Amino acid sequence: MSDFTRGQVRDTLTFVRVNARFMYGWKTVDLAARTGISAADIKGQLGHMTPAEALAGANRLMVTGANSPKPARVVKRDRTAPISQPGSTSTYIAFDKLAAATTAGWTLAKGARGVRLTASVDGRRSMTAVAELSNGLLYAFPLNRVDFERAGAALGLQAAAQITTLIERQSLVTGSRSKPGRASIEDGGGVFSTFYSTDAQDAVVAAGYNLETEEFIEFAAAGGAV
């Protein structure tokens, strides 16, 4: 490990907007402590926000740990940086800040990544199922087509073809720490377990499922349907 990265702790929880509704959070080092980068630069050029700043926005979905969507990454090189500091800085950027960042000397290193939805198609074993949390977050995950056709309605799940509006597309996530609840049922000598939509909980119980867990929302105060 090089001298300028040894001992640097990634303990600064930061958020950027992936779209007008979805906010991606991760832990990073204190970038403002580096030569040539100020706290004002990080906010104005990159759109970085503290949790408190992100929570202040209405009708936003805040998550951490998401596999997708992910914001774009930019990099800025500083040939005048002392040997004790990195010669370049790479970090995430808000979806609406690329022009400002480019003007300030940042370069796009990797484009943003959206949520890939797999349609239900004959001959394909699995598909994307979508469970909705109480704050409007749409959690997408792979599910066997046979299981979806048999149990999807009772669990309140949607298929890729049912995600049709802009708000729905902006609310999709995979792999985040915020997750829907899980339910299970005895099925042909085994146990079938998967996610369910929160507003379908009563129907899930009525259909004979056992509730294993309820939904978990990290930042409920920033949620709410628009």
Coordinates of C-alpha atoms in Angstrom, one line a residue:
M1 CA 0.0 0.0 0.0
S2 CA 1.4 3.4 -1.0
D3 CA 2.1 6.1 1.6
F4 CA -0.6 8.4 0.5
T5 CA -3.4 5.8 0.8
R6 CA -2.2 4.0 3.9
G7 CA -4.4 4.9 6.9
Q8 CA -7.1 6.7 4.9
V9 CA -10.5 5.6 6.2
R10 CA -13.5 5.5 4.0
D11 CA -15.9 6.8 6.6
T12 CA -17.6 9.8 4.8
L13 CA -21.1 8.8 3.8
T14 CA -21.9 10.7 0.6
F15 CA -24.8 10.8 -1.9
V16 CA -25.2 11.8 -5.5
R17 CA -28.4 11.9 -7.6
V18 CA -28.5 9.1 -10.2
N19 CA -31.7 10.6 -11.6
A20 CA -34.3 13.1 -10.4
R21 CA -35.6 10.7 -7.8
F22 CA -32.9 8.1 -6.9
M23 CA -29.9 8.9 -4.7
Y24 CA -26.9 6.6 -4.5
G25 CA -24.9 6.5 -1.3
W26 CA -21.4 5.2 -0.5
K27 CA -18.6 5.8 1.9
T28 CA -15.5 7.6 0.7
V29 CA -12.4 9.4 2.0
D30 CA -12.4 13.1 2.7
L31 CA -11.7 14.3 -0.8
A32 CA -11.7 18.0 0.3
A33 CA -8.5 17.2 2.3
R34 CA -6.6 16.8 -1.0
T35 CA -4.6 19.5 -2.7
G36 CA -6.6 21.2 -5.5
I37 CA -10.0 20.0 -4.4
S38 CA -12.2 22.0 -2.0
A39 CA -15.5 21.2 -0.3
A40 CA -17.2 23.8 -2.7
D41 CA -15.8 21.9 -5.7
I42 CA -17.1 18.6 -4.5
K43 CA -20.6 20.1 -4.1
G44 CA -20.8 22.4 -7.0
Q45 CA -18.8 20.4 -9.6
L46 CA -19.8 16.8 -8.6
G47 CA -23.1 17.2 -6.7
H48 CA -21.9 15.4 -3.6
M49 CA -24.2 15.7 -0.6
T50 CA -24.1 14.7 3.0
P51 CA -26.9 12.5 4.3
A52 CA -28.6 15.5 5.9
E53 CA -28.5 17.4 2.6
A54 CA -29.9 14.4 0.8
L55 CA -32.7 13.9 3.4
A56 CA -33.7 17.5 3.0
G57 CA -35.0 16.8 -0.5
A58 CA -38.6 15.7 -0.8
N59 CA -39.7 12.6 -2.6
R60 CA -36.3 11.1 -3.0
L61 CA -35.2 7.5 -2.7
M62 CA -31.9 7.1 -0.8
V63 CA -30.0 3.8 -0.8
T64 CA -26.5 2.4 -0.1
G65 CA -24.9 -0.8 -1.3
A66 CA -26.8 -0.9 -4.6
N67 CA -25.4 -3.0 -7.4
S68 CA -27.5 -0.9 -9.9
P69 CA -28.2 1.8 -10.7
K70 CA -24.7 3.3 -10.3
P71 CA -23.7 6.9 -11.1
A72 CA -21.0 7.8 -13.5
R73 CA -17.4 8.2 -12.4
V74 CA -15.0 11.1 -13.1
V75 CA -11.3 11.5 -12.6
K76 CA -9.2 14.6 -12.1
R77 CA -5.4 14.6 -12.3
D78 CA -3.2 17.1 -10.5
R79 CA 0.5 17.1 -11.5
T80 CA 1.3 19.6 -8.7
A81 CA 0.1 17.4 -5.9
P82 CA 2.8 16.6 -3.3
I83 CA 4.3 13.2 -3.2
S84 CA 2.4 12.5 0.0
Q85 CA -1.0 12.7 -1.9
P86 CA -2.5 10.9 -4.9
G87 CA -1.8 12.5 -8.3
S88 CA -5.4 11.8 -9.4
T89 CA -8.8 11.6 -7.8
S90 CA -11.7 9.4 -9.0
T91 CA -15.2 9.6 -7.6
Y92 CA -18.9 9.4 -8.5
I93 CA -20.7 12.3 -10.0
A94 CA -24.4 13.4 -10.0
F95 CA -26.3 12.8 -13.3
D96 CA -26.8 16.6 -13.9
K97 CA -23.2 17.7 -13.1
L98 CA -21.1 16.4 -15.9
A99 CA -20.9 19.7 -17.8
A100 CA -19.8 21.6 -14.7
A101 CA -17.3 18.9 -13.8
T102 CA -15.8 18.9 -17.4
T103 CA -15.4 22.6 -17.3
A104 CA -13.5 22.3 -14.0
G105 CA -11.1 19.8 -15.3
W106 CA -12.7 16.5 -14.5
T107 CA -12.8 13.7 -17.1
L108 CA -15.5 11.1 -17.5
A109 CA -13.9 7.7 -16.6
K110 CA -17.0 5.4 -16.6
G111 CA -20.6 6.0 -17.6
A112 CA -23.6 5.5 -15.4
R113 CA -25.2 2.1 -15.1
G114 CA -28.9 1.5 -15.0
V115 CA -31.0 -1.4 -13.9
R116 CA -31.3 -4.2 -16.4
L117 CA -34.7 -5.9 -16.6
T118 CA -35.0 -9.4 -18.1
A119 CA -38.4 -10.0 -19.8
S120 CA -40.4 -13.1 -19.4
V121 CA -39.6 -15.0 -22.6
D122 CA -40.5 -18.5 -23.7
G123 CA -37.4 -20.7 -23.5
R124 CA -35.7 -18.5 -20.8
R125 CA -35.5 -20.0 -17.4
S126 CA -35.5 -16.8 -15.3
M127 CA -36.8 -13.3 -15.5
T128 CA -36.8 -10.1 -13.5
A129 CA -39.4 -9.8 -10.8
V130 CA -40.0 -6.5 -9.0
A131 CA -41.2 -6.0 -5.4
E132 CA -42.3 -2.6 -4.2
L133 CA -41.4 -1.2 -0.8
S134 CA -43.7 1.2 1.2
N135 CA -41.6 4.2 0.1
G136 CA -41.9 3.5 -3.6
L137 CA -38.6 1.8 -4.1
L138 CA -38.8 -0.9 -6.7
Y139 CA -36.5 -3.8 -5.8
A140 CA -35.6 -5.9 -8.9
F141 CA -34.3 -9.5 -8.6
P142 CA -34.1 -12.7 -10.7
L143 CA -36.9 -15.3 -10.3
N144 CA -37.7 -18.5 -12.0
R145 CA -40.4 -17.9 -14.6
V146 CA -42.4 -20.9 -13.4
D147 CA -42.4 -19.5 -9.8
F148 CA -43.4 -16.0 -11.0
E149 CA -46.3 -17.4 -13.0
R150 CA -47.4 -19.5 -10.1
A151 CA -46.9 -17.1 -7.2
G152 CA -46.2 -13.6 -8.5
A153 CA -49.7 -12.3 -8.2
A154 CA -50.1 -13.5 -4.6
L155 CA -46.8 -11.9 -3.7
G156 CA -47.6 -8.6 -5.4
L157 CA -44.7 -8.9 -7.8
Q158 CA -44.4 -7.2 -11.2
A159 CA -42.7 -8.3 -14.4
A160 CA -40.4 -6.2 -16.5
A161 CA -43.2 -5.4 -19.0
Q162 CA -45.3 -3.8 -16.2
I163 CA -42.6 -1.2 -15.4
T164 CA -43.8 1.4 -17.9
T165 CA -43.6 4.9 -16.3
L166 CA -40.7 7.3 -15.8
I167 CA -41.2 7.3 -12.1
E168 CA -41.1 3.5 -12.0
R169 CA -37.9 3.4 -14.0
Q170 CA -36.3 6.0 -11.8
S171 CA -37.3 4.0 -8.7
L172 CA -35.6 0.7 -9.7
V173 CA -32.7 -0.8 -7.7
T174 CA -30.9 -4.1 -7.4
G175 CA -28.8 -5.4 -4.4
S176 CA -29.3 -2.4 -2.1
R177 CA -29.3 -2.6 1.7
S178 CA -33.0 -1.5 1.6
K179 CA -34.9 -4.6 0.8
P180 CA -38.5 -5.9 0.6
G181 CA -39.7 -8.5 3.0
R182 CA -39.4 -12.2 2.4
A183 CA -42.0 -14.9 2.6
S184 CA -41.9 -18.7 2.3
I185 CA -44.3 -21.6 1.8
E186 CA -44.0 -25.4 1.7
D187 CA -44.0 -26.4 -1.9
G188 CA -43.9 -29.9 -3.2
G189 CA -41.9 -31.3 -0.3
G190 CA -39.5 -28.3 -0.2
V191 CA -39.7 -24.6 0.8
F192 CA -40.2 -21.8 -1.7
S193 CA -38.9 -18.4 -0.4
T194 CA -38.7 -15.1 -2.1
F195 CA -39.4 -11.3 -1.8
Y196 CA -42.9 -9.8 -1.7
S197 CA -44.3 -6.3 -2.1
T198 CA -45.1 -4.6 1.1
D199 CA -48.7 -3.6 0.3
A200 CA -49.4 -7.2 -0.6
Q201 CA -48.5 -8.5 2.9
D202 CA -52.1 -9.3 4.0
A203 CA -52.7 -11.2 0.7
V204 CA -49.4 -13.1 1.2
V205 CA -50.5 -14.3 4.6
A206 CA -53.9 -15.2 3.4
A207 CA -52.3 -17.3 0.6
G208 CA -50.6 -19.4 3.2
Y209 CA -47.1 -17.9 3.2
N210 CA -45.0 -17.5 6.3
L211 CA -43.5 -14.0 6.7
E212 CA -39.8 -14.5 7.3
T213 CA -38.8 -10.8 7.3
E214 CA -40.5 -7.5 6.8
E215 CA -39.1 -4.7 4.5
F216 CA -36.1 -2.8 5.6
I217 CA -35.7 0.9 4.5
E218 CA -32.5 2.7 5.3
F219 CA -33.7 6.3 4.9
A220 CA -37.4 6.3 5.3
A221 CA -37.6 10.1 5.8
A222 CA -36.5 10.8 2.3
G223 CA -39.0 8.4 0.7
G224 CA -42.6 8.8 -0.2
A225 CA -44.5 8.4 -3.5
V226 CA -44.6 11.4 -5.8

